[in-house]
Amino acid sequence: MKKLLLSMLAISALAVTSCSSDDDNNNNNDNTTIDPTDFKGTLVDGDVATLDASVTYKLTGSFVIGDGAQLTIPAGTRIEAEGGTSAYIAVAQGGEIFVEGTATNPVVMTSASATPAEGDWGGLVICGKANTNKGGSTGQTATSEVGDLTYGGTIDNDSSGSVRYLRVEYTGATFTNQKEFNGVSLFGVGSGTTFEYVQSYNGGDDGIEFFGGAVNGKYIIAVGSGDDSIDFADGWKGTGEYWYIKDGAKAGIEGSNNGDDFAATPTTTATLKNISVVGGGSEGGIYIKEGGGIWNVENFYVDGYEKGIHVKNSTDDSVANAHIDNDEITFSNVKFVNVTDETSYEGTNTDFYTVGENTGAGNGSATPAWATGWARF
């Protein structure tokens, strides 16, 4: 793969040394140090770097982990970003990131502003080699909408590393109304990647979005998202467990197949379990659109929406409605609280969801116990 290089000025922020590390994920020695006052540039094939949790890193531009490179971010590391759309962290295909936060000492990526606000910087972008229907049905690749990186392929168990106990704040820098960063964007990321205990806080666009791939997302939080809180599309075939969503502007969850071709293959095929969506966004607790896909939801708690299960109308989206008609999108054990209309679906399959009593992500509308210590509300 062609290595992803920035300008020589950006690359100069990375100084090669011969220091070693006792805590390396592939038993290699660190060969790269990073200037914490000017954190930007590119790690290339063979580069291995570990940040220092005792200092604060100032992200001043894009930082790309290229093919064959590794970056480890230990527990307690704080990264403060400035520069709007120019400031983001990206993992290219073949690169690996290891975020090693803990419940009492998370990794935090946030704004450098004294008065932080949504859209202050880009966010985290990870690109893998798993299937997506965006490029085609037989493993073709596509280009990420932010960062212009290649993603997709046929390796569904591909690994981009491990992300645990990470909080991203004030992301979502905007290029145009059609192009802006999410808190975390997962493009074709494979199931070999660990992605759990991750929060998006007060981001300008979607909190967390799965663009195809097969990565699973467990213990995920999105609070104060400027668009949808969690979004999955483009043939994602993963499992989402224990998601807590609050105060998003539009849909709590948006589930779709492909915005350009509603019937594109491979079809989005997902399972969601133990989900709480709280707030009052304009597009429902969950919004099924753009072909929807084939998926099921178990233990879904929705509080404070006009529509609990919002479905794009059949005239505009016959494919998504057909999946519901045929019991290919189902909900079991849904708890509606302060919801005006349980669903906007107007088809004949009136039992595609069942109502029950449940606690969603663990504590109904309230903060779940597993969020204690590392998440922000």
mmCIF file with all atom_site columns, C-alpha atoms in Angstrom, residues 91-95 125-132 141-142 150-155 158-160 185-190 193 211 213:
data_model
loop_
_atom_site.group_PDB
_atom_site.id
_atom_site.type_symbol
_atom_site.label_atom_id
_atom_site.label_alt_id
_atom_site.label_comp_id
_atom_site.label_asym_id
_atom_site.label_entity_id
_atom_site.label_seq_id
_atom_site.pdbx_PDB_ins_code
_atom_site.Cartn_x
_atom_site.Cartn_y
_atom_site.Cartn_z
_atom_site.occupancy
_atom_site.B_iso_or_equiv
_atom_site.pdbx_formal_charge
_atom_site.auth_seq_id
_atom_site.auth_comp_id
_atom_site.auth_asym_id
_atom_site.auth_atom_id
_atom_site.pdbx_PDB_model_num
ATOM 1  C CA . VAL A 1 91  ? -5.464  4.970  11.408 1.00 0.00 ? 91  VAL A CA 1
ATOM 2  C CA . ALA A 1 92  ? -4.870  3.922  7.815  1.00 0.00 ? 92  ALA A CA 1
ATOM 3  C CA . GLN A 1 93  ? -5.391  0.388  6.522  1.00 0.00 ? 93  GLN A CA 1
ATOM 4  C CA . GLY A 1 94  ? -2.668  -1.790 8.001  1.00 0.00 ? 94  GLY A CA 1
ATOM 5  C CA . GLY A 1 95  ? -1.938  0.635  10.825 1.00 0.00 ? 95  GLY A CA 1
ATOM 6  C CA . VAL A 1 125 ? -10.877 7.937  12.095 1.00 0.00 ? 125 VAL A CA 1
ATOM 7  C CA . ILE A 1 126 ? -10.042 4.233  11.745 1.00 0.00 ? 126 ILE A CA 1
ATOM 8  C CA . CYS A 1 127 ? -9.870  2.482  8.364  1.00 0.00 ? 127 CYS A CA 1
ATOM 9  C CA . GLY A 1 128 ? -9.782  -1.294 7.998  1.00 0.00 ? 128 GLY A CA 1
ATOM 10 C CA . LYS A 1 129 ? -9.859  -4.024 5.357  1.00 0.00 ? 129 LYS A CA 1
ATOM 11 C CA . ALA A 1 130 ? -13.286 -5.553 6.078  1.00 0.00 ? 130 ALA A CA 1
ATOM 12 C CA . ASN A 1 131 ? -16.191 -5.693 3.644  1.00 0.00 ? 131 ASN A CA 1
ATOM 13 C CA . THR A 1 132 ? -18.349 -2.676 2.892  1.00 0.00 ? 132 THR A CA 1
ATOM 14 C CA . THR A 1 141 ? -12.420 -0.401 -1.610 1.00 0.00 ? 141 THR A CA 1
ATOM 15 C CA . ALA A 1 142 ? -13.742 3.105  -1.067 1.00 0.00 ? 142 ALA A CA 1
ATOM 16 C CA . THR A 1 150 ? -8.718  3.936  1.556  1.00 0.00 ? 150 THR A CA 1
ATOM 17 C CA . TYR A 1 151 ? -10.950 1.453  3.389  1.00 0.00 ? 151 TYR A CA 1
ATOM 18 C CA . GLY A 1 152 ? -12.751 -1.804 2.714  1.00 0.00 ? 152 GLY A CA 1
ATOM 19 C CA . GLY A 1 153 ? -11.769 -5.172 1.272  1.00 0.00 ? 153 GLY A CA 1
ATOM 20 C CA . THR A 1 154 ? -12.485 -8.812 2.101  1.00 0.00 ? 154 THR A CA 1
ATOM 21 C CA . ILE A 1 155 ? -10.740 -9.384 5.447  1.00 0.00 ? 155 ILE A CA 1
ATOM 22 C CA . ASP A 1 158 ? -8.872  -7.596 10.107 1.00 0.00 ? 158 ASP A CA 1
ATOM 23 C CA . SER A 1 159 ? -7.411  -5.851 13.160 1.00 0.00 ? 159 SER A CA 1
ATOM 24 C CA . SER A 1 160 ? -6.741  -2.131 13.528 1.00 0.00 ? 160 SER A CA 1
ATOM 25 C CA . SER A 1 185 ? -15.589 7.065  12.380 1.00 0.00 ? 185 SER A CA 1
ATOM 26 C CA . LEU A 1 186 ? -15.071 3.349  11.759 1.00 0.00 ? 186 LEU A CA 1
ATOM 27 C CA . PHE A 1 187 ? -14.555 2.706  8.030  1.00 0.00 ? 187 PHE A CA 1
ATOM 28 C CA . GLY A 1 188 ? -14.503 -0.984 7.084  1.00 0.00 ? 188 GLY A CA 1
ATOM 29 C CA . VAL A 1 189 ? -13.001 -1.910 10.460 1.00 0.00 ? 189 VAL A CA 1
ATOM 30 C CA . GLY A 1 190 ? -12.645 -5.646 11.061 1.00 0.00 ? 190 GLY A CA 1
ATOM 31 C CA . THR A 1 193 ? -10.318 -4.846 16.407 1.00 0.00 ? 193 THR A CA 1
ATOM 32 C CA . PHE A 1 211 ? -19.296 2.521  7.802  1.00 0.00 ? 211 PHE A CA 1
ATOM 33 C CA . GLY A 1 213 ? -16.963 -3.539 8.376  1.00 0.00 ? 213 GLY A CA 1
#
